[in-house]
Amino acid sequence: MTGNPAGNTVGKLYGVGLGPGDPDLLTLAAVKAIASADVVAYHSARHGRSIARSIAAPHLREDHVEERLVYPLTVETTDHPGGYRGALDDFYEAAAARLAAHLDAGRTVAVLAEATRSSTARTSTCTSGSRTATTRPSSPA
Protein backbone atom coordinates (compact mmCIF):
# COMPACT_ATOMS: atom_id res chain seq x y z
CA MET A 1 0.00 0.00 0.00
CA THR A 2 1.10 3.51 -0.61
CA GLY A 3 1.33 6.37 1.85
CA ASN A 4 -1.36 8.95 2.50
CA PRO A 5 -1.65 10.67 -0.92
CA ALA A 6 -3.36 13.82 0.36
CA GLY A 7 -0.59 14.46 2.89
CA ASN A 8 -3.13 14.68 5.71
CA THR A 9 -2.42 13.57 9.23
CA VAL A 10 -2.53 9.80 9.44
CA GLY A 11 -4.51 8.30 12.32
CA LYS A 12 -3.11 6.21 15.14
CA LEU A 13 -3.33 2.45 15.36
CA TYR A 14 -3.51 0.55 18.65
CA GLY A 15 -3.28 -3.21 19.03
CA VAL A 16 -5.33 -3.91 22.16
CA GLY A 17 -4.76 -7.15 24.06
CA LEU A 18 -7.84 -8.07 26.06
CA GLY A 19 -6.19 -10.19 28.72
CA PRO A 20 -7.62 -13.45 30.05
CA GLY A 21 -11.20 -12.76 28.96
CA ASP A 22 -12.77 -11.01 31.95
CA PRO A 23 -13.77 -7.40 31.16
CA ASP A 24 -12.87 -6.45 34.75
CA LEU A 25 -9.27 -7.57 34.14
CA LEU A 26 -8.48 -5.32 31.17
CA THR A 27 -5.38 -3.23 31.71
CA LEU A 28 -5.70 0.50 32.15
CA ALA A 29 -3.75 0.88 28.89
CA ALA A 30 -6.31 -1.27 27.04
CA VAL A 31 -9.22 0.75 28.44
CA LYS A 32 -7.49 4.03 27.51
CA ALA A 33 -6.76 2.81 23.96
CA ILE A 34 -10.41 1.82 23.45
CA ALA A 35 -11.60 5.13 24.94
CA SER A 36 -9.36 7.16 22.64
CA ALA A 37 -10.37 5.26 19.49
CA ASP A 38 -12.74 6.50 16.82
CA VAL A 39 -12.88 3.00 15.32
CA VAL A 40 -12.88 -0.35 17.12
CA ALA A 41 -12.06 -3.36 14.94
CA TYR A 42 -12.46 -7.00 15.92
CA HIS A 43 -12.55 -10.44 14.32
CA SER A 44 -15.67 -12.58 14.20
CA ALA A 45 -16.97 -15.64 12.45
CA ARG A 46 -19.77 -15.35 9.90
CA HIS A 47 -22.39 -15.80 12.62
CA GLY A 48 -21.36 -12.35 13.85
CA ARG A 49 -20.41 -13.13 17.43
CA SER A 50 -17.00 -11.98 18.60
CA ILE A 51 -15.25 -12.96 21.81
CA ALA A 52 -13.10 -9.84 21.57
CA ARG A 53 -16.12 -7.55 21.24
CA SER A 54 -17.91 -9.23 24.13
CA ILE A 55 -14.88 -8.67 26.39
CA ALA A 56 -14.57 -5.01 25.38
CA ALA A 57 -18.33 -4.30 25.30
CA PRO A 58 -18.47 -2.45 28.66
CA HIS A 59 -15.98 0.05 27.25
CA LEU A 60 -17.56 0.64 23.83
CA ARG A 61 -19.45 3.84 23.12
CA GLU A 62 -22.36 4.50 20.79
CA ASP A 63 -20.18 6.83 18.72
CA HIS A 64 -17.49 4.21 18.10
CA VAL A 65 -17.38 3.05 14.51
CA GLU A 66 -17.23 -0.74 14.71
CA GLU A 67 -15.31 -2.65 12.04
CA ARG A 68 -16.30 -6.30 12.21
CA LEU A 69 -13.61 -8.29 10.41
CA VAL A 70 -15.50 -11.44 9.40
CA TYR A 71 -13.36 -14.50 8.76
CA PRO A 72 -14.28 -16.10 5.42
CA LEU A 73 -14.20 -19.56 6.99
CA THR A 74 -13.33 -21.23 10.23
CA VAL A 75 -13.75 -25.00 10.03
CA GLU A 76 -15.61 -25.45 6.74
CA THR A 77 -14.05 -26.07 3.34
CA THR A 78 -13.59 -23.42 0.66
CA ASP A 79 -13.77 -23.29 -3.12
CA HIS A 80 -11.28 -20.39 -3.20
CA PRO A 81 -8.70 -21.05 -5.95
CA GLY A 82 -5.92 -20.60 -3.37
CA GLY A 83 -7.58 -22.94 -0.88
CA TYR A 84 -7.75 -22.14 2.81
CA ARG A 85 -4.53 -20.07 2.77
CA GLY A 86 -5.68 -18.10 -0.27
CA ALA A 87 -9.05 -17.31 1.30
CA LEU A 88 -7.37 -16.06 4.47
CA ASP A 89 -4.76 -14.06 2.53
CA ASP A 90 -7.55 -12.28 0.63
CA PHE A 91 -9.41 -11.64 3.89
CA TYR A 92 -6.36 -10.09 5.56
CA GLU A 93 -5.62 -7.94 2.52
CA ALA A 94 -9.20 -6.59 2.53
CA ALA A 95 -9.16 -6.07 6.32
CA ALA A 96 -5.88 -4.15 6.11
CA ALA A 97 -7.33 -1.94 3.36
CA ARG A 98 -10.42 -1.19 5.48
CA LEU A 99 -8.29 -0.21 8.47
CA ALA A 100 -5.92 1.83 6.27
CA ALA A 101 -8.88 3.85 4.97
CA HIS A 102 -9.73 4.88 8.54
CA LEU A 103 -6.09 5.72 9.30
CA ASP A 104 -5.81 7.76 6.10
CA ALA A 105 -8.91 9.70 7.20
CA GLY A 106 -7.05 10.63 10.41
CA ARG A 107 -9.05 8.33 12.69
CA THR A 108 -7.65 6.44 15.67
CA VAL A 109 -8.21 2.69 15.31
CA ALA A 110 -8.12 0.10 18.11
CA VAL A 111 -7.79 -3.51 16.91
CA LEU A 112 -9.03 -5.86 19.63
CA ALA A 113 -7.30 -9.20 20.20
CA GLU A 114 -8.50 -11.72 22.75
CA ALA A 115 -6.19 -14.22 24.34
CA THR A 116 -6.81 -17.84 23.47
CA ARG A 117 -5.25 -21.12 24.43
CA SER A 118 -3.40 -20.91 21.12
CA SER A 119 -2.39 -17.25 21.44
CA THR A 120 1.24 -18.23 21.19
CA ALA A 121 0.39 -19.34 17.64
CA ARG A 122 -0.92 -15.89 16.76
CA THR A 123 0.95 -12.79 15.79
CA SER A 124 -0.29 -9.22 15.90
CA THR A 125 1.78 -6.60 14.19
CA CYS A 126 1.07 -2.95 14.77
CA THR A 127 3.97 -0.83 13.63
CA SER A 128 4.22 2.72 14.90
CA GLY A 129 3.98 5.16 12.04
CA SER A 130 2.57 2.51 9.71
CA ARG A 131 -0.73 2.83 7.92
CA THR A 132 -1.70 -0.79 8.23
CA ALA A 133 -1.58 -3.68 10.62
CA THR A 134 -2.50 -7.28 10.32
CA THR A 135 -3.50 -9.75 12.96
CA ARG A 136 -2.91 -13.12 11.42
CA PRO A 137 -2.87 -16.65 12.79
CA SER A 138 0.12 -18.72 11.89
CA SER A 139 -0.13 -21.24 9.09
CA PRO A 140 -1.64 -24.57 10.08
CA ALA A 141 1.02 -27.19 10.79
CSV table of N, CA, C and O in Angstrom, one decimal, residues 24-73:
chain,number,residue,atom,x,y,z
A,24,ASP,N,-13.4,-7.1,33.6
A,24,ASP,CA,-12.9,-6.5,34.7
A,24,ASP,C,-11.3,-6.6,34.9
A,24,ASP,O,-10.8,-5.9,35.7
A,25,LEU,N,-10.7,-7.4,34.1
A,25,LEU,CA,-9.3,-7.6,34.1
A,25,LEU,C,-8.5,-6.9,33.0
A,25,LEU,O,-7.3,-7.1,32.8
A,26,LEU,N,-9.2,-6.1,32.2
A,26,LEU,CA,-8.5,-5.3,31.2
A,26,LEU,C,-7.5,-4.4,31.8
A,26,LEU,O,-7.7,-3.8,32.9
A,27,THR,N,-6.3,-4.2,31.2
A,27,THR,CA,-5.4,-3.2,31.7
A,27,THR,C,-5.9,-1.8,31.5
A,27,THR,O,-6.7,-1.5,30.7
A,28,LEU,N,-5.4,-0.9,32.3
A,28,LEU,CA,-5.7,0.5,32.1
A,28,LEU,C,-5.3,1.0,30.7
A,28,LEU,O,-6.0,1.7,30.1
A,29,ALA,N,-4.2,0.5,30.2
A,29,ALA,CA,-3.7,0.9,28.9
A,29,ALA,C,-4.8,0.4,27.8
A,29,ALA,O,-5.0,1.2,26.9
A,30,ALA,N,-5.3,-0.8,28.0
A,30,ALA,CA,-6.3,-1.3,27.0
A,30,ALA,C,-7.6,-0.4,27.1
A,30,ALA,O,-8.1,0.0,26.0
A,31,VAL,N,-8.0,-0.1,28.3
A,31,VAL,CA,-9.2,0.8,28.4
A,31,VAL,C,-9.0,2.1,27.8
A,31,VAL,O,-9.8,2.7,27.1
A,32,LYS,N,-7.8,2.7,28.1
A,32,LYS,CA,-7.5,4.0,27.5
A,32,LYS,C,-7.4,4.0,26.0
A,32,LYS,O,-7.9,4.9,25.3
A,33,ALA,N,-6.9,2.9,25.4
A,33,ALA,CA,-6.8,2.8,24.0
A,33,ALA,C,-8.2,2.7,23.3
A,33,ALA,O,-8.4,3.4,22.3
A,34,ILE,N,-9.0,1.9,24.0
A,34,ILE,CA,-10.4,1.8,23.4
A,34,ILE,C,-11.1,3.2,23.6
A,34,ILE,O,-11.8,3.6,22.6
A,35,ALA,N,-10.9,3.8,24.7
A,35,ALA,CA,-11.6,5.1,24.9
A,35,ALA,C,-11.1,6.2,23.9
A,35,ALA,O,-11.9,7.0,23.5
A,36,SER,N,-9.9,6.1,23.5
A,36,SER,CA,-9.4,7.2,22.6
A,36,SER,C,-9.6,6.9,21.2
A,36,SER,O,-9.4,7.7,20.3
A,37,ALA,N,-10.2,5.7,20.9
A,37,ALA,CA,-10.4,5.3,19.5
A,37,ALA,C,-11.6,5.9,18.9
A,37,ALA,O,-12.7,6.0,19.6
A,38,ASP,N,-11.6,6.2,17.6
A,38,ASP,CA,-12.7,6.5,16.8
A,38,ASP,C,-13.4,5.2,16.3
A,38,ASP,O,-14.6,5.1,16.1
A,39,VAL,N,-12.5,4.3,16.0
A,39,VAL,CA,-12.9,3.0,15.3
A,39,VAL,C,-12.4,1.8,16.2
A,39,VAL,O,-11.2,1.8,16.6
A,40,VAL,N,-13.3,0.9,16.4
A,40,VAL,CA,-12.9,-0.3,17.1
A,40,VAL,C,-13.1,-1.5,16.2
A,40,VAL,O,-14.2,-1.7,15.7
A,41,ALA,N,-12.0,-2.2,15.9
A,41,ALA,CA,-12.1,-3.4,14.9
A,41,ALA,C,-11.9,-4.7,15.7
A,41,ALA,O,-11.1,-4.7,16.7
A,42,TYR,N,-12.6,-5.7,15.3
A,42,TYR,CA,-12.5,-7.0,15.9
A,42,TYR,C,-12.8,-8.1,14.9
A,42,TYR,O,-13.6,-7.9,14.0
A,43,HIS,N,-12.3,-9.3,15.2
A,43,HIS,CA,-12.5,-10.4,14.3
A,43,HIS,C,-13.8,-11.1,14.8
A,43,HIS,O,-14.1,-11.1,16.0
A,44,SER,N,-14.5,-11.7,13.9
A,44,SER,CA,-15.7,-12.6,14.2
A,44,SER,C,-15.8,-13.6,13.1
A,44,SER,O,-15.3,-13.5,12.0
A,45,ALA,N,-16.6,-14.6,13.5
A,45,ALA,CA,-17.0,-15.6,12.5
A,45,ALA,C,-18.2,-15.1,11.7
A,45,ALA,O,-18.7,-14.1,12.1
A,46,ARG,N,-18.6,-15.8,10.7
A,46,ARG,CA,-19.8,-15.3,9.9
A,46,ARG,C,-21.0,-15.2,10.7
A,46,ARG,O,-21.9,-14.4,10.4
A,47,HIS,N,-21.2,-15.9,11.8
A,47,HIS,CA,-22.4,-15.8,12.6
A,47,HIS,C,-22.5,-14.4,13.3
A,47,HIS,O,-23.5,-14.1,13.8
A,48,GLY,N,-21.4,-13.7,13.3
A,48,GLY,CA,-21.4,-12.3,13.9
A,48,GLY,C,-20.9,-12.2,15.3
A,48,GLY,O,-20.6,-11.1,15.7
A,49,ARG,N,-20.9,-13.3,16.0
A,49,ARG,CA,-20.4,-13.1,17.4
A,49,ARG,C,-18.9,-13.0,17.5
A,49,ARG,O,-18.2,-13.5,16.7
A,50,SER,N,-18.4,-12.2,18.4
A,50,SER,CA,-17.0,-12.0,18.6
A,50,SER,C,-16.6,-12.0,20.1
A,50,SER,O,-17.2,-11.3,20.9
A,51,ILE,N,-15.7,-12.9,20.4
A,51,ILE,CA,-15.3,-13.0,21.8
A,51,ILE,C,-14.6,-11.6,22.2
A,51,ILE,O,-14.9,-11.1,23.3
A,52,ALA,N,-13.8,-11.1,21.3
A,52,ALA,CA,-13.1,-9.8,21.6
A,52,ALA,C,-14.1,-8.7,21.9
A,52,ALA,O,-13.9,-8.0,22.8
A,53,ARG,N,-15.1,-8.6,21.0
A,53,ARG,CA,-16.1,-7.5,21.2
A,53,ARG,C,-16.8,-7.7,22.6
A,53,ARG,O,-17.1,-6.8,23.3
A,54,SER,N,-17.2,-9.0,22.9
A,54,SER,CA,-17.9,-9.2,24.1
A,54,SER,C,-17.1,-8.8,25.3
A,54,SER,O,-17.6,-8.3,26.3
A,55,ILE,N,-15.8,-9.1,25.3
A,55,ILE,CA,-14.9,-8.7,26.4
A,55,ILE,C,-14.8,-7.2,26.5
A,55,ILE,O,-14.9,-6.6,27.6
A,56,ALA,N,-14.7,-6.5,25.4
A,56,ALA,CA,-14.6,-5.0,25.4
A,56,ALA,C,-15.9,-4.3,25.5
A,56,ALA,O,-15.9,-3.0,25.7
A,57,ALA,N,-17.0,-4.9,25.4
A,57,ALA,CA,-18.3,-4.3,25.3
A,57,ALA,C,-18.6,-3.2,26.4
A,57,ALA,O,-19.1,-2.2,26.1
A,58,PRO,N,-18.2,-3.5,27.6
A,58,PRO,CA,-18.5,-2.5,28.7
A,58,PRO,C,-17.8,-1.1,28.4
A,58,PRO,O,-18.1,-0.1,29.0
A,59,HIS,N,-16.8,-1.1,27.5
A,59,HIS,CA,-16.0,0.1,27.2
A,59,HIS,C,-16.3,0.7,25.9
A,59,HIS,O,-15.7,1.7,25.5
A,60,LEU,N,-17.2,0.1,25.1
A,60,LEU,CA,-17.6,0.6,23.8
A,60,LEU,C,-18.6,1.7,24.0
A,60,LEU,O,-19.5,1.6,24.9
A,61,ARG,N,-18.5,2.7,23.1
A,61,ARG,CA,-19.5,3.8,23.1
A,61,ARG,C,-20.3,3.8,21.9
A,61,ARG,O,-20.0,3.2,20.9
A,62,GLU,N,-21.5,4.5,22.0
A,62,GLU,CA,-22.4,4.5,20.8
A,62,GLU,C,-21.7,5.2,19.6
A,62,GLU,O,-22.0,4.9,18.5
A,63,ASP,N,-20.8,6.1,19.8
A,63,ASP,CA,-20.2,6.8,18.7
A,63,ASP,C,-18.9,6.1,18.1
A,63,ASP,O,-18.4,6.6,17.2
A,64,HIS,N,-18.6,5.0,18.7
A,64,HIS,CA,-17.5,4.2,18.1
A,64,HIS,C,-18.0,3.7,16.8
A,64,HIS,O,-19.1,3.2,16.7
A,65,VAL,N,-17.1,3.8,15.8
A,65,VAL,CA,-17.4,3.0,14.5
A,65,VAL,C,-16.8,1.6,14.7
A,65,VAL,O,-15.7,1.5,15.1
A,66,GLU,N,-17.7,0.6,14.5
A,66,GLU,CA,-17.2,-0.7,14.7
A,66,GLU,C,-16.9,-1.4,13.4
A,66,GLU,O,-17.8,-1.3,12.5
A,67,GLU,N,-15.7,-1.9,13.2
A,67,GLU,CA,-15.3,-2.7,12.0
A,67,GLU,C,-15.3,-4.1,12.4
A,67,GLU,O,-14.3,-4.6,13.1
A,68,ARG,N,-16.3,-4.9,12.0
A,68,ARG,CA,-16.3,-6.3,12.2
A,68,ARG,C,-15.5,-7.0,11.1
A,68,ARG,O,-15.9,-6.9,9.9
A,69,LEU,N,-14.5,-7.6,11.4
A,69,LEU,CA,-13.6,-8.3,10.4
A,69,LEU,C,-14.0,-9.8,10.4
A,69,LEU,O,-13.6,-10.5,11.2
A,70,VAL,N,-14.9,-10.1,9.4
A,70,VAL,CA,-15.5,-11.4,9.4
A,70,VAL,C,-14.6,-12.4,8.7
A,70,VAL,O,-14.4,-12.3,7.4
A,71,TYR,N,-14.2,-13.4,9.4
A,71,TYR,CA,-13.4,-14.5,8.8
A,71,TYR,C,-14.2,-15.2,7.7
A,71,TYR,O,-15.3,-15.4,7.8
A,72,PRO,N,-13.5,-15.5,6.5
A,72,PRO,CA,-14.3,-16.1,5.4
A,72,PRO,C,-14.7,-17.5,5.7
A,72,PRO,O,-15.6,-18.1,5.1
A,73,LEU,N,-13.9,-18.2,6.6
A,73,LEU,CA,-14.2,-19.6,7.0
A,73,LEU,C,-13.5,-19.8,8.3
A,73,LEU,O,-12.6,-19.2,8.7
